[in-house]
XYZ file of C-alpha atoms in Angstrom:
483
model
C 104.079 72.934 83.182
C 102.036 74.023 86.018
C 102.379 77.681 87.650
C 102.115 78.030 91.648
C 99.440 80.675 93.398
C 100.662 83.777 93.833
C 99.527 83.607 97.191
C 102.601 81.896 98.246
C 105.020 84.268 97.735
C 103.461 87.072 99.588
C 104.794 88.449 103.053
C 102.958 91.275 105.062
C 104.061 94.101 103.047
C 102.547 92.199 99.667
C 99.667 91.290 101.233
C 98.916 94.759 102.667
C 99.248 96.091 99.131
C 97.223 93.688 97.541
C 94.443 94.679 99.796
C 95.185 98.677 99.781
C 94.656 98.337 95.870
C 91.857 95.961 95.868
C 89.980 98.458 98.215
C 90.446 101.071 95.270
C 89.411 98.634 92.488
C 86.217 97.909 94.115
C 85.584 101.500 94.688
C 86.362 101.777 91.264
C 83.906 100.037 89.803
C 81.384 99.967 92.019
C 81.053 103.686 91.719
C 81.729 103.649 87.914
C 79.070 101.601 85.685
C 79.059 102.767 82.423
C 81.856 103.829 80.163
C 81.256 107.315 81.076
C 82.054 107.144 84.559
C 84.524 105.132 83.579
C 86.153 107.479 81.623
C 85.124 110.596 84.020
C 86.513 108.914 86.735
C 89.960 107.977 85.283
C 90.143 111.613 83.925
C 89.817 113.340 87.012
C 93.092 110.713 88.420
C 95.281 111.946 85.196
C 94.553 115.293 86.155
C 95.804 114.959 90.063
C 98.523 113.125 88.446
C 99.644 115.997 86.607
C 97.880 115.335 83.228
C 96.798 118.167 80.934
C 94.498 118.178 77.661
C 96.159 117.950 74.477
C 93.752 120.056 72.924
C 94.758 122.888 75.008
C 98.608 122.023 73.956
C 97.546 122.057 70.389
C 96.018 125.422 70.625
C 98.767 126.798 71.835
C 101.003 125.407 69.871
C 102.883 124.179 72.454
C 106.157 122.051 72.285
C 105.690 118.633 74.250
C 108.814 117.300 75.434
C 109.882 114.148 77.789
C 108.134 113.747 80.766
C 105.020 115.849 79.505
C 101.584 114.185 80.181
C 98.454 114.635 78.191
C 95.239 113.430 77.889
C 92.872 113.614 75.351
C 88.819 112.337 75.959
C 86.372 111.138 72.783
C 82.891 111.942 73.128
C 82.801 110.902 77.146
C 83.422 107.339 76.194
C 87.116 106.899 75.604
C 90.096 108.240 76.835
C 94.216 108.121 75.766
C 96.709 109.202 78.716
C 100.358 109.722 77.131
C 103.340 110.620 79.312
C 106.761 111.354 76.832
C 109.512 109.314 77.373
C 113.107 110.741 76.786
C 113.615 108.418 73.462
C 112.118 109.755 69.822
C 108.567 108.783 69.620
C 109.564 107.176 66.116
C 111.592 104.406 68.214
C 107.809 102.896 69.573
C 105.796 103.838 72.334
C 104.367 100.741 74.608
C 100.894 100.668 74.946
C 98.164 99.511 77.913
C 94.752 99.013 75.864
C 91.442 98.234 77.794
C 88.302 98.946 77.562
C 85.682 100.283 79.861
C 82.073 98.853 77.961
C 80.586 95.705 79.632
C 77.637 94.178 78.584
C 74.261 94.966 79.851
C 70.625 96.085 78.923
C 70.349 99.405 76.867
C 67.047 101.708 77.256
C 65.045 102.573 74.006
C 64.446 105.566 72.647
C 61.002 104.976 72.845
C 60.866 102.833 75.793
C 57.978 104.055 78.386
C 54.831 102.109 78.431
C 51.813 101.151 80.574
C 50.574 97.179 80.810
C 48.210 96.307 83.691
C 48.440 98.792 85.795
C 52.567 98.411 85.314
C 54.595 101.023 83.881
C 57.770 99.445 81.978
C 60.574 100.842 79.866
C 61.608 98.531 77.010
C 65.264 97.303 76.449
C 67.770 96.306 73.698
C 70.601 94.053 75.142
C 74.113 95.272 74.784
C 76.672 92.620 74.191
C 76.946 89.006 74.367
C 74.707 88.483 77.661
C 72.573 85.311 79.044
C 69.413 86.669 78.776
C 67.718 84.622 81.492
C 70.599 85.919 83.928
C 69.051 89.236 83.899
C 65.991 88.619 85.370
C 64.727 88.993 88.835
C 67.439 91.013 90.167
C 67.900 94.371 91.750
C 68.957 96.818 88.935
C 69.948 100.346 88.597
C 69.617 103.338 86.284
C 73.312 104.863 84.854
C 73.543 107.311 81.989
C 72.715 110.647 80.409
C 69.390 112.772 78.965
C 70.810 114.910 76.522
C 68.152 117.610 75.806
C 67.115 120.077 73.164
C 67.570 123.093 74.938
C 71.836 121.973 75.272
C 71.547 120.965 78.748
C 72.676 117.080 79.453
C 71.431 115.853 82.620
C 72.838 112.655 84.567
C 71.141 110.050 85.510
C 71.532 107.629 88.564
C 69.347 105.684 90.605
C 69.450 102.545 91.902
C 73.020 102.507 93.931
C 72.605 105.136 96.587
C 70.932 102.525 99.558
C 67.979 105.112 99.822
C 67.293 104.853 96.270
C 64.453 102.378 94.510
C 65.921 99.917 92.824
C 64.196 98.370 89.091
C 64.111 94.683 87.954
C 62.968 92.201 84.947
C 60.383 90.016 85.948
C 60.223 85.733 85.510
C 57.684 83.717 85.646
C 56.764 81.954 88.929
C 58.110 77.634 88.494
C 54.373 76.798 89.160
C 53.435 77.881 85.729
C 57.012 77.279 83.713
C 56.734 73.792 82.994
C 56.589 74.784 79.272
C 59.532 77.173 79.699
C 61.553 74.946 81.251
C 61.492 73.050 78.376
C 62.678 75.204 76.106
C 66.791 75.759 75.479
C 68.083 77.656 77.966
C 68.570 80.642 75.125
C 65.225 80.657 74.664
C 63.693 80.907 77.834
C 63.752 84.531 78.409
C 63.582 86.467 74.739
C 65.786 89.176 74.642
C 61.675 91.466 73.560
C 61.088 90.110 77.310
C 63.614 91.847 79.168
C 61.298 95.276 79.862
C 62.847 97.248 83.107
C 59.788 96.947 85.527
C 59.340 100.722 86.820
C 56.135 101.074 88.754
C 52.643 100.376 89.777
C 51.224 103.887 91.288
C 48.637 105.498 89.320
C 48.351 109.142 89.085
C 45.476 110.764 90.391
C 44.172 114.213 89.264
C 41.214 115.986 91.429
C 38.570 117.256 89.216
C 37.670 120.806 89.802
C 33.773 120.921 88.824
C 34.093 124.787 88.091
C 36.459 124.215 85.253
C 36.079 124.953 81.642
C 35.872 122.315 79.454
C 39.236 120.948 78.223
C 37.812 121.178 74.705
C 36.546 124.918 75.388
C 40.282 126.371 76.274
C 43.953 125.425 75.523
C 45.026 122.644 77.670
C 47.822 123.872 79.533
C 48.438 121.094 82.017
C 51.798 119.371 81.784
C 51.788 115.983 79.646
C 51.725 114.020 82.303
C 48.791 115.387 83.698
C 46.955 114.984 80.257
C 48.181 111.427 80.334
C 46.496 110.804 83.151
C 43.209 109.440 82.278
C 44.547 106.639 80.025
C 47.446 105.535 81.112
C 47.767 106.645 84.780
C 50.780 104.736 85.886
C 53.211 106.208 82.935
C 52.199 109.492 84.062
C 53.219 109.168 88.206
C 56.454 107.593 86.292
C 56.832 110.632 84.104
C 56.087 113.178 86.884
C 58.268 111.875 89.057
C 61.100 112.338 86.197
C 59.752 115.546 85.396
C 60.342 116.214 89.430
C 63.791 114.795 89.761
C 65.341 115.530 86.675
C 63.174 118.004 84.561
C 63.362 115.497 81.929
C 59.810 114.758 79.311
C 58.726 111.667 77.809
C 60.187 113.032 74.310
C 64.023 113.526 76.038
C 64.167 110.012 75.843
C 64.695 110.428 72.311
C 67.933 111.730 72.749
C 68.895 109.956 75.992
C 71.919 106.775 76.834
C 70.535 105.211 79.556
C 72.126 101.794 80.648
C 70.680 99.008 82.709
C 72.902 97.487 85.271
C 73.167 95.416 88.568
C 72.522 97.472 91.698
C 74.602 96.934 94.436
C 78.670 97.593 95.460
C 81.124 95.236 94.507
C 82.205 92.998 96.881
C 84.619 90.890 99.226
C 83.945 86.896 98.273
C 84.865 84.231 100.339
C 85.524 83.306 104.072
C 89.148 84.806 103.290
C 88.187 87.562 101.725
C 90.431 86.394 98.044
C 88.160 87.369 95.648
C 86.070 90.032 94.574
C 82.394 89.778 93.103
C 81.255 92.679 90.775
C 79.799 93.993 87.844
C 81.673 94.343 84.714
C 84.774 93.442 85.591
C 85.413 92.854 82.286
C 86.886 94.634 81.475
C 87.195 97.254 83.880
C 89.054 94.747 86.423
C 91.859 95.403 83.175
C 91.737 98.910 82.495
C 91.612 100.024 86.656
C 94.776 98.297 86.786
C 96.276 99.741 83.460
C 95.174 103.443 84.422
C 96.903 102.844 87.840
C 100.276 101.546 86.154
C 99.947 104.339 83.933
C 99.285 107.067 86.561
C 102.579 105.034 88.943
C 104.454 106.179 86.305
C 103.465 109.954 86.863
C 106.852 111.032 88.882
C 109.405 108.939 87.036
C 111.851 109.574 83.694
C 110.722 106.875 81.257
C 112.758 105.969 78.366
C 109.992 105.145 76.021
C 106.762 107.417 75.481
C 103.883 105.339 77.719
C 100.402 105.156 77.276
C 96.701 103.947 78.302
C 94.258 103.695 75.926
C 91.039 103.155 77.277
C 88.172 102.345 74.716
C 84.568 101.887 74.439
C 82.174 99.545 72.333
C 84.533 96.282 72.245
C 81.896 94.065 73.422
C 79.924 95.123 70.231
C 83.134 94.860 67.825
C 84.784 97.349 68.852
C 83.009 100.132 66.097
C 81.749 103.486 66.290
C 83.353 106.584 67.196
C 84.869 105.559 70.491
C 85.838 101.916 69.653
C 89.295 100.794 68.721
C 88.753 100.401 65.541
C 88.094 104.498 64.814
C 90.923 106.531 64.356
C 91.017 108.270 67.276
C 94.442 106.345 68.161
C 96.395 107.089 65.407
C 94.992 111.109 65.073
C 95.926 111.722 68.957
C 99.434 110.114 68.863
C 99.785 112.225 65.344
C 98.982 115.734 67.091
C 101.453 114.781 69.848
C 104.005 113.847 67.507
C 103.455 117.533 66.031
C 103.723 119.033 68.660
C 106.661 116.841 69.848
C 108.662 118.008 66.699
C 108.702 114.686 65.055
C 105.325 115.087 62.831
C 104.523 113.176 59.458
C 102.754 110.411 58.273
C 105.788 108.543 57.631
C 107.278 109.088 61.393
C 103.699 108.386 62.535
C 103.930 105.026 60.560
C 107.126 103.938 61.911
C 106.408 105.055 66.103
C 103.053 102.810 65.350
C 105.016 100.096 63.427
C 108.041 100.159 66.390
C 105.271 99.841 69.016
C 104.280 97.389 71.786
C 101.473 96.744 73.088
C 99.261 94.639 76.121
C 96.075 94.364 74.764
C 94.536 94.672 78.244
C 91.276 91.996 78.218
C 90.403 89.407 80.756
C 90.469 85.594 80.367
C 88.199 83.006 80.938
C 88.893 81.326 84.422
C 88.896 77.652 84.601
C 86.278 77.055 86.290
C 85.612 72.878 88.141
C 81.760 73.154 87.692
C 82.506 73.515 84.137
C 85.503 71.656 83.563
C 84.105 70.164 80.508
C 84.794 72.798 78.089
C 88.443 73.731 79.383
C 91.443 71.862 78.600
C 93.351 71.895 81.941
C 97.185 72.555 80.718
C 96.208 75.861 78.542
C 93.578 77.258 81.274
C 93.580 80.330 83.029
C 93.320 80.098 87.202
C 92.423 81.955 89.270
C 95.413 83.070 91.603
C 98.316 82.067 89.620
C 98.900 85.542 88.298
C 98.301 87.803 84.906
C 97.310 85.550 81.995
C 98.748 85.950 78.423
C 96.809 84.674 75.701
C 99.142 84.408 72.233
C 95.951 83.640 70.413
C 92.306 83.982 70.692
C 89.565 83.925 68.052
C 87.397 81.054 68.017
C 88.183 77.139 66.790
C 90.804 77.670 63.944
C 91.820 81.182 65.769
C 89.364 83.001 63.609
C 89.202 86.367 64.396
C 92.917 86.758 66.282
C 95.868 88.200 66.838
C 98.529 85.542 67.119
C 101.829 87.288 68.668
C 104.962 86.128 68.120
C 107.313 83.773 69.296
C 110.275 87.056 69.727
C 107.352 88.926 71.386
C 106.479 86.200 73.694
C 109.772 85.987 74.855
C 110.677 89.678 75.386
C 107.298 89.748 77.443
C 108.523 86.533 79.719
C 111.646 88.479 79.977
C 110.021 91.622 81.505
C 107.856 89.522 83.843
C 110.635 87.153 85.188
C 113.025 90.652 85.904
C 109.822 91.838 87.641
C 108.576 89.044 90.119
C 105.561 89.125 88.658
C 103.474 86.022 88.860
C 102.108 85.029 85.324
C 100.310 82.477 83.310
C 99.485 81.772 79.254
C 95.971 80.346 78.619
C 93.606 79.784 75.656
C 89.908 80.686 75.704
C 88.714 76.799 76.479
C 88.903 74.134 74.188
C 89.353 74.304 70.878
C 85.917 73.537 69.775
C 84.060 75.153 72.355
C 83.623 78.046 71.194
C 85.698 81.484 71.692
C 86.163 84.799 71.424
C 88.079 88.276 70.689
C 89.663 91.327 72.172
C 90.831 94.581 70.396
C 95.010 92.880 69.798
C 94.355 92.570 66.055
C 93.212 96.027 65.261
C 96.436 97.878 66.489
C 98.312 95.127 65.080
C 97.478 96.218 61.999
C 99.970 98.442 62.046
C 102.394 96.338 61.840
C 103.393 96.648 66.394
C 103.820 94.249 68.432
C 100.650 93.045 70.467
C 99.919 90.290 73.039
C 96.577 90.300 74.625
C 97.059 89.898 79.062
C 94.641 90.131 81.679
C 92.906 88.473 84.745
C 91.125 85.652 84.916
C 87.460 85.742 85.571
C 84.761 83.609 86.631
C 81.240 83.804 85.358
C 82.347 86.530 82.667
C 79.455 88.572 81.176
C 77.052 87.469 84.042
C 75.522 90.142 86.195
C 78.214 89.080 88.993
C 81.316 88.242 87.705
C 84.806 86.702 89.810
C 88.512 87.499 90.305
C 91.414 86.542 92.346
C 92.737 89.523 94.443
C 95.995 87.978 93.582
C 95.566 88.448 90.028
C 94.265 92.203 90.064
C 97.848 92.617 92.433
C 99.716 90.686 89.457
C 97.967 92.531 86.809
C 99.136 96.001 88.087
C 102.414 94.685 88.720
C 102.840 93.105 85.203
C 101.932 96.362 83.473
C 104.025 98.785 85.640
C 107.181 96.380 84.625
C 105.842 96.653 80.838
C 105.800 100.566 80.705
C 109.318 100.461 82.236
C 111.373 98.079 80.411
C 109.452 97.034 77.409
């Protein structure tokens, strides 16, 4: 069985939407790098859509009732949108789940250092990442300083084009012929992937007239102290101290992620693909907040909503990850509020749910054909991809959905025109992976995991089919509607 490019099926008015919403997806994430700008960002479009906190409901005490939208944000890294259908919540609610962490290089807490006249912050790699990908390119500077005083400062520089960008440096090939002998996970050390941040001493006049330092308190700033031994670090930490009022000791408290510089982009003479950074999964959740958010005007008969969730690439732990219970506590305040509250009517909406676990799949890929198996392979163009299983070799680590699930979902996507595929994470012995299906599932709801196909996932510049980002959005409007 072999499923045609969506491509063909298009006329003008397809094709101009395609492109309308691919435009917005690559603002999307080329503006929004971390989880939370992610998160930030997708707020601030619930809120034009009509969305409202449910923390403000809940201190009220106010009723929810059908059609009501609410949002509800954890910690800046994860955010629920839930729009009340006209049916009890203890009848299901269908569920979009994505998640908005990619993998990439973390800054230490104590990162800052001076080597050879080269000032360097050290890194701890996030996720499952190929370390010798990360090297030599041009990279930017995303996150928050959270400092003592309350105050949080941003942090962003690297993507504005009048910005200085950061890299990791390699060794030149006229010296590697030891390295190049080693396995390719081996040849750049995760300990070797320090941010390179500058080469400009600092340079303090000496005033002859002045007291000796040892004679008076020193009230120069740090960096200026700093100056004498490690001159470099201190032009790096005065120009911080300049820009962002930030110290040396704020980066004890600070979440600053490493990440390719540079806009997504167009690929290809025809312009079918785009070329970004962490599409996965954003590629996923940008098209699951926008079904979501299409759903704004309309009278739905079952309760929607879009989960978006940090930390998956690391398991999926933690406060913001799926596997908190930030889930289960927001959709129990709504249900108080909605008149139907309980842990047993909790139990049952959860157990009477569906869900699209909302990941990407790997994208067959002919320079690597070896590790696919052709007939159970995700391509790129052919439409959303469904994966019943995933795990790794003997589906370890899955969620297996049903046979009466897959069905009902086929259903849904043949009513809807929507273009789709099934696929398997490559061959069986090739490895694999996981998503966050089996962690709602424990509640007993129905979960499938669907996405996009990707090329070159968790590289600096991963693929997708225009097509498939169309498809995907498609697919998951028809799923809030009629599942």
């Amino acid at each position: 069985m072999e499923h045609e490019t969506a491509w063909k099926k298009y006329d003008e008015a397809d094709i101009e939407a395609l492109e309308h919403l691919a435009a917005e997806y690559i603002d999307f994430i080329s503006d929004n790098k971390t989880e939370r700008e992610c998160a930030a960002t997708a707020l601030a479009m619930a809120e034009a859509a009509g969305y409202r906190p449910l923390a403000m409901a809940v201190s009220e005490g106010r009723t929810l009732k059908p059609g009501d939208k609410v949002w509800a944000l954890v910690h800046g890294k994860a955010l629920i949108l839930v729009q009340l259908g006209a049916g009890p919540l203890t009848a299901g609610l269908n569920v979009l789940g994505a998640h908005i962490d990619s993998p990439r290089l973390d800054i230490k807490q104590n990162p800052l250092y001076e080597a050879n006249d080269f000032a360097l912050l050290d890194t701890h790699y996030y996720g499952g990442i190929k370390h010798y990908q990360w090297v030599t390119l041009p990279l930017a500077l995303h996150g928050v300083v959270a400092k003592t005083d309350g105050t949080v400062v941003n942090v962003q520089v690297g993507d504005d084009p009048s910005d200085p960008v950061f890299c990791v440096t390699d060794l030149l090939i006229h010296l590697a012929s030891q390295q190049m002998g080693k396995k390719a996970s081996e040849v750049v050390e995760g300990e070797a992937l320090d941010l390179l941040v500058g080469n400009r001493p600092l340079l303090i006049e000496k005033d002859k007239d002045a007291q000796p330092e040892s004679s008076a308190a020193d009230e120069r700033p740090a960096f200026e102290k700093l100056a004498d031994k490690e001159p470099v670090k201190a032009f790096a930490l005065k120009l911080l101290a300049g820009k962002y009022d930030i110290s040396e000791e704020d980066f004890l408290s600070a979440e600053l992620e490493v990440v390719p510089a540079g806009r997504a982009r167009d690929l290809g003479f025809d312009r079918s693909m785009v070329i970004g950074y962490g599409q996965d999964d954003r590629v996923c959740a940008f098209t699951s907040l926008a079904a979501q958010l299409a759903m704004a005007d309309q009278v739905l008969d079952k309760t929607a909503v879009c989960v978006l969730v940090d930390k998956e690439e690391i398991g999926s732990v933690g406060a913001t990850g799926m596997a908190s219970r930030f889930f289960e506590n927001t959709i129990a305040e709504i249900m108080e509020l909605a008149g139907e509250g309980g842990p047993l009517p909790l139990a049952r909406a959860l157990a009477a749910s569906s869900m699209l676990s909302s990941d990407v799949s790997a994208g067959f890929d002919p320079a690597h054909a070896g590790v696919f198996e052709a007939k159970n392979s995700a391509f790129l163009g052919r439409g959303l991809v469904f994966n019943k299983y995933t795990g790794a070799r003997g589906k370890s680590g899955s969620n297996d959905a049903s046979a009466e699930y897959m069905a009902r979902i086929r259903r849904i996507m043949d009513d809807a025109g929507v273009s789709f595929q099934t696929a398997e994470l490559g061959r069986v012995d090739a490895g694999g992976g996981g998503t966050i299906a089996y962690i709602p599932a424990e509640h007993g709801m129905d979960v499938i995991d669907s996405g996009v196909a990707v090329l070159s996932m968790h590289s600096p510049w991963e693929v997708t089919s225009k097509a498939d980002i169309y498809e995907a959005f498609k697919g998951y409007e028809a799923f809030l509607k009629n599942a």
